[in-house]
mmCIF file of C-alpha atoms (C1' of nucleotides) in Angstrom:
data_model
loop_
_atom_site.group_PDB
_atom_site.id
_atom_site.type_symbol
_atom_site.label_atom_id
_atom_site.label_comp_id
_atom_site.label_asym_id
_atom_site.label_seq_id
_atom_site.Cartn_x
_atom_site.Cartn_y
_atom_site.Cartn_z
ATOM 1 C CA UNK A 164 19.486 -26.598 -11.337
ATOM 2 C CA UNK A 165 18.395 -29.512 -12.446
ATOM 3 C CA UNK A 166 14.892 -29.808 -15.480
ATOM 4 C CA UNK A 167 12.500 -32.644 -15.353
ATOM 5 C CA UNK A 168 9.080 -33.473 -16.830
ATOM 6 C CA UNK A 169 5.909 -33.379 -15.133
ATOM 7 C CA UNK A 170 2.453 -34.406 -15.839
ATOM 8 C CA UNK A 171 2.260 -31.161 -17.656
ATOM 9 C CA UNK A 172 4.979 -29.310 -17.569
ATOM 10 C CA UNK A 173 8.248 -29.232 -16.025
ATOM 11 C CA UNK A 174 9.716 -29.194 -12.482
ATOM 12 C CA UNK A 175 13.340 -27.450 -11.900
ATOM 13 C CA UNK A 176 15.153 -28.051 -8.539
ATOM 14 C CA UNK A 177 17.976 -26.758 -7.410
ATOM 15 C CA UNK A 178 16.388 -22.736 -8.234
ATOM 16 C CA UNK A 179 17.505 -20.103 -5.507
ATOM 17 C CA UNK A 180 16.899 -16.715 -5.026
ATOM 18 C CA UNK A 181 13.140 -16.796 -6.696
ATOM 19 C CA UNK A 182 9.990 -15.437 -4.563
ATOM 20 C CA UNK A 183 7.087 -15.726 -6.990
ATOM 21 C CA UNK A 184 5.353 -13.011 -5.410
ATOM 22 C CA UNK A 185 8.452 -10.516 -4.600
ATOM 23 C CA UNK A 186 8.814 -11.262 -8.569
ATOM 24 C CA UNK A 187 6.053 -11.453 -10.625
ATOM 25 C CA UNK A 188 3.812 -9.255 -8.389
ATOM 26 C CA UNK A 189 5.828 -6.360 -7.411
ATOM 27 C CA UNK A 190 5.279 -4.027 -10.409
ATOM 28 C CA UNK A 191 7.378 -5.213 -13.043
ATOM 29 C CA UNK A 192 4.584 -6.863 -14.987
ATOM 30 C CA UNK A 193 1.149 -6.689 -15.297
ATOM 31 C CA UNK A 194 -0.125 -10.467 -16.041
ATOM 32 C CA UNK A 195 0.396 -12.036 -13.338
ATOM 33 C CA UNK A 196 -2.602 -13.486 -11.124
ATOM 34 C CA UNK A 197 -1.598 -15.664 -8.365
ATOM 35 C CA UNK A 198 -4.525 -17.880 -6.771
ATOM 36 C CA UNK A 199 -3.147 -20.101 -3.811
ATOM 37 C CA UNK A 200 0.434 -20.197 -4.641
ATOM 38 C CA UNK A 201 0.010 -20.512 -8.260
ATOM 39 C CA UNK A 202 0.341 -17.660 -10.275
ATOM 40 C CA UNK A 203 -0.598 -17.590 -14.020
ATOM 41 C CA UNK A 204 0.368 -15.561 -16.722
ATOM 42 C CA UNK A 205 0.918 -14.746 -20.794
ATOM 43 C CA UNK A 206 4.291 -13.969 -22.008
ATOM 44 C CA UNK A 207 6.115 -14.152 -25.200
ATOM 45 C CA UNK A 208 2.432 -15.476 -26.823
ATOM 46 C CA UNK A 209 2.143 -18.923 -23.952
ATOM 47 C CA UNK A 210 -0.048 -18.975 -21.033
ATOM 48 C CA UNK A 211 1.817 -21.257 -18.125
ATOM 49 C CA UNK A 212 1.049 -21.373 -14.822
ATOM 50 C CA UNK A 213 4.066 -21.320 -11.813
ATOM 51 C CA UNK A 214 4.241 -22.790 -8.322
ATOM 52 C CA UNK A 215 6.501 -23.852 -5.846
ATOM 53 C CA UNK A 216 6.081 -27.711 -4.906
ATOM 54 C CA UNK A 217 8.274 -27.940 -1.610
ATOM 55 C CA UNK A 218 11.605 -26.220 -2.972
ATOM 56 C CA UNK A 219 11.307 -27.809 -6.605
ATOM 57 C CA UNK A 220 9.647 -24.967 -9.438
ATOM 58 C CA UNK A 221 7.046 -26.009 -11.482
ATOM 59 C CA UNK A 222 5.650 -24.773 -14.856
ATOM 60 C CA UNK A 223 2.442 -25.514 -16.075
ATOM 61 C CA UNK A 224 1.260 -26.024 -19.266
ATOM 62 C CA UNK A 225 4.305 -26.188 -20.983
ATOM 63 C CA UNK A 226 6.970 -28.100 -22.394
ATOM 64 C CA UNK A 227 10.730 -28.694 -22.219
ATOM 65 C CA UNK A 228 11.518 -27.001 -25.549
ATOM 66 C CA UNK A 229 9.334 -23.627 -24.238
ATOM 67 C CA UNK A 230 11.184 -24.051 -20.894
ATOM 68 C CA UNK A 231 14.560 -23.699 -22.744
ATOM 69 C CA UNK A 232 13.581 -21.220 -25.550
ATOM 70 C CA UNK A 233 10.912 -18.808 -22.950
ATOM 71 C CA UNK A 234 10.852 -19.997 -19.467
ATOM 72 C CA UNK A 235 14.491 -19.868 -18.128
ATOM 73 C CA UNK A 236 15.439 -16.711 -20.055
ATOM 74 C CA UNK A 237 12.132 -14.797 -19.084
ATOM 75 C CA UNK A 238 12.984 -15.717 -14.895
ATOM 76 C CA UNK A 239 16.419 -14.913 -15.687
ATOM 77 C CA UNK A 240 17.602 -18.471 -14.057
ATOM 78 C CA UNK A 241 21.206 -18.031 -15.364
ATOM 79 C CA UNK A 242 21.671 -14.878 -13.514
ATOM 80 C CA UNK A 243 23.428 -15.666 -10.066
ATOM 81 C CA UNK A 244 21.168 -13.683 -8.063
ATOM 82 C CA UNK A 245 22.769 -14.627 -4.532
ATOM 83 C CA UNK A 246 26.657 -12.926 -6.320
ATOM 84 C CA UNK A 247 24.637 -9.972 -6.944
ATOM 85 C CA UNK A 248 22.938 -9.680 -3.769
ATOM 86 C CA UNK A 249 26.116 -10.097 -1.744
ATOM 87 C CA UNK A 250 28.250 -7.430 -4.050
ATOM 88 C CA UNK A 251 25.475 -4.937 -3.509
ATOM 89 C CA UNK A 252 24.931 -5.706 -0.093
ATOM 90 C CA UNK A 253 29.104 -4.741 0.149
ATOM 91 C CA UNK A 254 27.988 -0.985 -1.074
ATOM 92 C CA UNK A 255 26.273 0.112 2.221
ATOM 93 C CA UNK A 256 24.449 -1.268 5.068
ATOM 94 C CA UNK A 257 21.275 0.334 4.225
ATOM 95 C CA UNK A 258 21.841 -1.824 1.092
ATOM 96 C CA UNK A 259 22.789 -4.948 3.121
ATOM 97 C CA UNK A 260 19.365 -4.144 4.622
ATOM 98 C CA UNK A 261 17.248 -4.050 1.352
ATOM 99 C CA UNK A 262 18.423 -6.884 0.022
ATOM 100 C CA UNK A 263 17.597 -9.149 2.598
ATOM 101 C CA UNK A 264 13.811 -7.692 3.252
ATOM 102 C CA UNK A 265 13.015 -9.193 -0.564
ATOM 103 C CA UNK A 266 16.148 -11.097 -1.260
ATOM 104 C CA UNK A 267 13.871 -13.576 -4.227
ATOM 105 C CA UNK A 268 12.997 -10.569 -6.307
ATOM 106 C CA UNK A 269 14.248 -11.059 -9.611
ATOM 107 C CA UNK A 270 14.391 -8.540 -13.219
ATOM 108 C CA UNK A 271 12.276 -10.551 -15.488
ATOM 109 C CA UNK A 272 13.322 -10.588 -18.797
ATOM 110 C CA UNK A 273 9.804 -9.692 -20.500
ATOM 111 C CA UNK A 274 9.274 -8.808 -23.955
ATOM 112 C CA UNK A 275 10.213 -5.367 -25.468
ATOM 113 C CA UNK A 276 6.970 -4.047 -26.406
ATOM 114 C CA UNK A 277 5.190 -5.399 -23.656
ATOM 115 C CA UNK A 278 7.501 -3.651 -20.962
ATOM 116 C CA UNK A 279 7.377 -0.460 -23.139
ATOM 117 C CA UNK A 280 3.540 -0.351 -23.781
ATOM 118 C CA UNK A 281 2.480 -1.063 -20.071
ATOM 119 C CA UNK A 282 4.767 1.119 -18.440
ATOM 120 C CA UNK A 283 3.011 4.037 -20.547
ATOM 121 C CA UNK A 284 -0.052 2.850 -19.134
ATOM 122 C CA UNK A 285 1.560 3.072 -15.919
ATOM 123 C CA UNK A 286 2.321 6.692 -15.406
ATOM 124 C CA UNK A 287 0.410 8.317 -12.845
ATOM 125 C CA UNK A 288 -1.909 5.162 -12.214
ATOM 126 C CA UNK A 289 -2.176 2.523 -9.606
ATOM 127 C CA UNK A 290 -0.982 -1.242 -9.854
ATOM 128 C CA UNK A 291 -4.373 -2.276 -9.518
ATOM 129 C CA UNK A 292 -6.047 -0.069 -11.953
ATOM 130 C CA UNK A 293 -2.866 -0.637 -14.798
ATOM 131 C CA UNK A 294 -3.630 -4.720 -14.187
ATOM 132 C CA UNK A 295 -6.946 -3.596 -15.764
ATOM 133 C CA UNK A 296 -6.235 -1.721 -18.529
ATOM 134 C CA UNK A 297 -3.530 -4.434 -19.607
ATOM 135 C CA UNK A 298 -6.017 -7.104 -19.637
ATOM 136 C CA UNK A 299 -8.970 -5.330 -21.670
ATOM 137 C CA UNK A 300 -5.663 -4.513 -24.007
ATOM 138 C CA UNK A 301 -5.120 -7.731 -24.326
ATOM 139 C CA UNK A 302 -8.843 -9.262 -24.721
ATOM 140 C CA UNK A 303 -9.964 -6.114 -27.144
ATOM 141 C CA UNK A 304 -6.828 -6.194 -29.704
ATOM 142 C CA UNK A 305 -4.172 -9.672 -29.007
ATOM 143 C CA UNK A 306 -4.604 -12.562 -30.439
ATOM 144 C CA UNK A 307 -7.080 -15.051 -28.752
ATOM 145 C CA UNK A 308 -5.534 -18.570 -28.070
ATOM 146 C CA UNK A 309 -7.259 -21.346 -26.146
ATOM 147 C CA UNK A 310 -8.558 -19.592 -23.226
ATOM 148 C CA UNK A 311 -6.282 -16.481 -23.016
ATOM 149 C CA UNK A 312 -5.295 -13.977 -25.240
ATOM 150 C CA UNK A 313 -1.399 -12.603 -26.054
ATOM 151 C CA UNK A 314 -0.169 -8.894 -26.025
ATOM 152 C CA UNK A 315 -1.492 -7.101 -28.944
ATOM 153 C CA UNK A 316 1.575 -6.305 -31.147
ATOM 154 C CA UNK A 317 2.873 -2.562 -32.531
ATOM 155 C CA UNK A 318 1.500 -3.779 -36.257
ATOM 156 C CA UNK A 319 -1.548 -4.229 -34.593
ATOM 157 C CA UNK A 320 -1.793 -0.945 -32.846
ATOM 158 C CA UNK A 321 -0.508 0.928 -34.776
ATOM 159 C CA UNK A 322 -3.009 0.257 -37.357
ATOM 160 C CA UNK A 323 -5.609 2.316 -34.735
ATOM 161 C CA UNK A 324 -6.185 5.265 -33.501
ATOM 162 C CA UNK A 325 -6.488 6.769 -30.331
ATOM 163 C CA UNK A 326 -10.569 6.509 -29.840
ATOM 164 C CA UNK A 327 -10.063 2.774 -31.317
ATOM 165 C CA UNK A 328 -8.633 2.193 -27.307
ATOM 166 C CA UNK A 329 -11.552 3.898 -25.630
ATOM 167 C CA UNK A 330 -12.701 0.332 -24.478
ATOM 168 C CA UNK A 331 -9.646 -0.328 -22.476
ATOM 169 C CA UNK A 332 -10.097 3.227 -20.445
ATOM 170 C CA UNK A 333 -6.807 4.077 -20.515
ATOM 171 C CA UNK A 334 -7.421 8.045 -20.656
ATOM 172 C CA UNK A 335 -4.869 10.277 -21.784
ATOM 173 C CA UNK A 336 -2.360 7.627 -22.223
ATOM 174 C CA UNK A 337 -4.167 6.033 -25.439
ATOM 175 C CA UNK A 338 -2.603 8.436 -27.709
ATOM 176 C CA UNK A 339 0.410 7.386 -26.013
ATOM 177 C CA UNK A 340 0.137 4.171 -26.763
ATOM 178 C CA UNK A 341 -0.794 4.758 -30.882
ATOM 179 C CA UNK A 342 2.516 6.685 -31.255
ATOM 180 C CA UNK A 343 4.286 4.474 -29.314
ATOM 181 C CA UNK A 344 3.059 1.572 -31.368
ATOM 182 C CA UNK A 345 3.464 3.299 -34.935
ATOM 183 C CA UNK A 346 7.161 4.355 -33.819
ATOM 184 C CA UNK A 347 8.220 0.654 -33.155
ATOM 185 C CA UNK A 348 5.839 -0.844 -35.785
ATOM 186 C CA UNK A 349 7.238 1.605 -38.456
ATOM 187 C CA UNK A 350 10.834 1.270 -37.529
ATOM 188 C CA UNK A 351 11.449 4.914 -36.196
ATOM 189 C CA UNK A 352 12.378 3.719 -32.844
ATOM 190 C CA UNK A 353 14.362 0.395 -32.398
ATOM 191 C CA UNK A 354 13.865 -1.419 -29.290
ATOM 192 C CA UNK A 355 16.423 -4.118 -30.178
ATOM 193 C CA UNK A 356 18.800 -1.714 -30.499
ATOM 194 C CA UNK A 357 18.189 -0.319 -27.467
ATOM 195 C CA UNK A 358 19.889 -3.214 -26.065
ATOM 196 C CA UNK A 359 23.511 -2.870 -27.019
ATOM 197 C CA UNK A 360 22.782 1.225 -26.727
ATOM 198 C CA UNK A 361 24.868 3.050 -24.836
ATOM 199 C CA UNK A 362 22.198 3.897 -22.151
ATOM 200 C CA UNK A 363 21.515 7.295 -22.455
ATOM 201 C CA UNK A 364 21.363 7.227 -26.261
ATOM 202 C CA UNK A 365 18.788 3.876 -25.631
ATOM 203 C CA UNK A 366 16.803 6.587 -23.160
ATOM 204 C CA UNK A 367 16.776 9.186 -26.049
ATOM 205 C CA UNK A 368 15.789 6.882 -28.568
ATOM 206 C CA UNK A 369 12.887 5.626 -26.778
ATOM 207 C CA UNK A 370 11.648 9.170 -25.762
ATOM 208 C CA UNK A 371 11.225 10.171 -29.077
ATOM 209 C CA UNK A 372 7.632 8.280 -28.224
ATOM 210 C CA UNK A 373 5.332 10.637 -27.264
ATOM 211 C CA UNK A 374 4.428 10.079 -23.405
ATOM 212 C CA UNK A 375 7.621 8.110 -22.407
ATOM 213 C CA UNK A 376 10.168 10.245 -20.065
ATOM 214 C CA UNK A 377 12.670 9.403 -18.430
ATOM 215 C CA UNK A 378 11.258 7.077 -16.174
ATOM 216 C CA UNK A 379 9.276 5.157 -18.440
ATOM 217 C CA UNK A 380 12.671 4.842 -20.584
ATOM 218 C CA UNK A 381 14.302 3.326 -17.610
ATOM 219 C CA UNK A 382 11.590 0.655 -16.662
ATOM 220 C CA UNK A 383 11.382 -0.476 -20.333
ATOM 221 C CA UNK A 384 15.390 -0.532 -20.548
ATOM 222 C CA UNK A 385 15.463 -2.146 -17.111
ATOM 223 C CA UNK A 386 11.910 -4.748 -17.610
ATOM 224 C CA UNK A 387 11.980 -5.059 -21.104
ATOM 225 C CA UNK A 388 15.697 -4.574 -22.047
ATOM 226 C CA UNK A 389 17.758 -6.199 -18.625
ATOM 227 C CA UNK A 390 19.328 -2.937 -18.719
ATOM 228 C CA UNK A 391 20.259 -3.845 -15.122
ATOM 229 C CA UNK A 392 23.279 -1.799 -14.931
ATOM 230 C CA UNK A 393 20.979 1.676 -14.623
ATOM 231 C CA UNK A 394 19.691 3.029 -11.767
ATOM 232 C CA UNK A 395 16.281 4.021 -13.302
ATOM 233 C CA UNK A 396 14.420 7.556 -11.543
ATOM 234 C CA UNK A 397 11.708 7.989 -9.570
ATOM 235 C CA UNK A 398 10.319 9.757 -7.161
ATOM 236 C CA UNK A 399 11.000 6.750 -4.331
ATOM 237 C CA UNK A 400 14.250 6.355 -5.666
ATOM 238 C CA UNK A 401 14.798 9.609 -5.113
ATOM 239 C CA UNK A 402 13.526 10.053 -1.845
ATOM 240 C CA UNK A 403 15.441 6.909 -1.271
ATOM 241 C CA UNK A 404 18.507 8.573 -2.312
ATOM 242 C CA UNK A 405 17.743 11.193 0.600
ATOM 243 C CA UNK A 406 16.755 9.575 3.472
ATOM 244 C CA UNK A 407 18.864 6.468 3.043
ATOM 245 C CA UNK A 408 21.905 6.952 1.262
ATOM 246 C CA UNK A 409 22.562 10.630 2.113
ATOM 247 C CA UNK A 410 26.067 9.771 1.321
ATOM 248 C CA UNK A 411 26.009 8.032 -2.128
ATOM 249 C CA UNK A 412 25.061 9.510 -5.746
ATOM 250 C CA UNK A 413 23.834 7.414 -8.188
ATOM 251 C CA UNK A 414 26.862 6.724 -9.716
ATOM 252 C CA UNK A 415 27.737 4.759 -6.718
ATOM 253 C CA UNK A 416 25.518 1.633 -7.217
ATOM 254 C CA UNK A 417 28.057 -0.532 -9.154
ATOM 255 C CA UNK A 418 27.307 -2.661 -11.871
ATOM 256 C CA UNK A 419 23.813 -3.941 -10.890
ATOM 257 C CA UNK A 420 22.179 -0.443 -9.937
ATOM 258 C CA UNK A 421 19.089 -1.370 -11.450
ATOM 259 C CA UNK A 422 18.500 -4.931 -9.454
ATOM 260 C CA UNK A 423 19.557 -2.696 -6.120
ATOM 261 C CA UNK A 424 17.186 -0.894 -6.972
ATOM 262 C CA UNK A 425 14.265 -3.291 -7.041
ATOM 263 C CA UNK A 426 15.510 -4.359 -3.750
ATOM 264 C CA UNK A 427 15.729 -0.904 -2.696
ATOM 265 C CA UNK A 428 11.939 -0.043 -4.246
ATOM 266 C CA UNK A 429 10.229 -3.018 -2.680
ATOM 267 C CA UNK A 430 11.869 -2.111 0.750
ATOM 268 C CA UNK A 431 11.021 1.460 0.712
ATOM 269 C CA UNK A 432 7.619 0.935 -0.510
ATOM 270 C CA UNK A 433 7.107 -1.713 2.770
ATOM 271 C CA UNK A 434 8.563 0.672 5.013
ATOM 272 C CA UNK A 435 7.211 4.084 4.278
ATOM 273 C CA UNK A 436 7.823 5.228 7.387
ATOM 274 C CA UNK A 437 11.264 5.924 6.652
ATOM 275 C CA UNK A 438 10.569 9.035 4.336
ATOM 276 C CA UNK A 439 7.981 10.606 7.174
ATOM 277 C "C1'" DG B 68 -17.165 13.612 -2.387
ATOM 278 C "C1'" DC B 69 -11.574 14.008 -1.854
ATOM 279 C "C1'" DC B 70 -6.668 12.085 -2.538
ATOM 280 C "C1'" DC B 71 -3.760 9.747 -5.062
ATOM 281 C "C1'" DA B 72 -1.230 6.266 -8.263
ATOM 282 C "C1'" DG B 73 6.481 3.997 -9.445
ATOM 283 C "C1'" DG B 74 4.652 10.610 -15.041
ATOM 284 C "C1'" DT B 75 4.953 13.343 -18.930
ATOM 285 C "C1'" DA B 76 3.597 16.940 -22.329
ATOM 286 C "C1'" DT B 77 3.036 22.072 -21.644
ATOM 287 C "C1'" DA B 78 2.501 26.693 -20.442
ATOM 288 C "C1'" DA B 79 3.890 30.023 -17.479
ATOM 289 C "C1'" DA B 80 7.843 32.216 -14.322
ATOM 290 C "C1'" DT C 245 16.031 25.826 -16.508
ATOM 291 C "C1'" DT C 246 13.292 25.734 -12.915
ATOM 292 C "C1'" DT C 247 8.020 25.173 -10.988
ATOM 293 C "C1'" DA C 248 3.089 24.707 -12.086
ATOM 294 C "C1'" DT C 249 -1.123 22.457 -13.778
ATOM 295 C "C1'" DA C 250 -3.923 19.086 -16.755
ATOM 296 C "C1'" DC C 251 -4.622 15.135 -17.771
ATOM 297 C "C1'" DA C 252 -8.715 10.189 -17.743
ATOM 298 C "C1'" DT C 253 -9.991 7.064 -14.855
ATOM 299 C "C1'" DG C 254 -10.895 4.641 -10.404
ATOM 300 C "C1'" DG C 255 -9.495 2.540 -5.851
ATOM 301 C "C1'" DG C 256 -9.345 3.955 -1.142
#
DNA sequence: GCCCAGGTATAAA
DNA sequence: TTTATACATGGG
């Protein structure tokens, strides 16, 4: 991987296993907008535009320093997904098929608080509407920088009441967001600790929050704390286990169960007939 | 209008 | 300990 400066950003050659649509628009992050092949979004308080020019990955509106400090990690560029995919593929023939179907998925390293908050919003909801709510949350309570808004901090939201969130139109989830903000800002829930806790304990830590069950906790751990070793539960995965992997249990998915799950999820969503 | 969305809290069996 | 229902909102 080689990083070079360009007019207003950086160009990285030798990036493999990264498809922008598969990664930025697959329901793990809700702040990326695609416009003819270019994805613009905000993370860690910075807004960039990401796209491919031939085989080179370009990130506009950034610096080499920010690439090293933020985007290299955010896009998980130091993890060898080719190797992981090979390992996962070897576990089961259907898993091999799923890996080959969307080989450009990576697990983003999002900010833990943003992941927690957006997956609280995601419950019983659809991606289009989640994006709208998250957008309004940022515009209403985030920090304005030039022409964009950062994701509001837990501290900021902790100072509000559920009714104050009415403008974002998240419905019954408003009270959950406030509860999460208060527990995170107040230290009752320690997100950073969830990186190293035993998985079940990390889950329990997050589930102290009202509106956080196993599913939201698992998504937070996977997408916000990079707990790629665990197999998140949800209705699609249960169906996938029954129909596609009747001979496997969650424990058979190896050290990269979280990543395997993403390949399976993408595959199963694109082939709903497999579950009829 | 009706159904549903990568769920969760709460109240019954 | 398992199974049903409400929950806010808006897209299809």
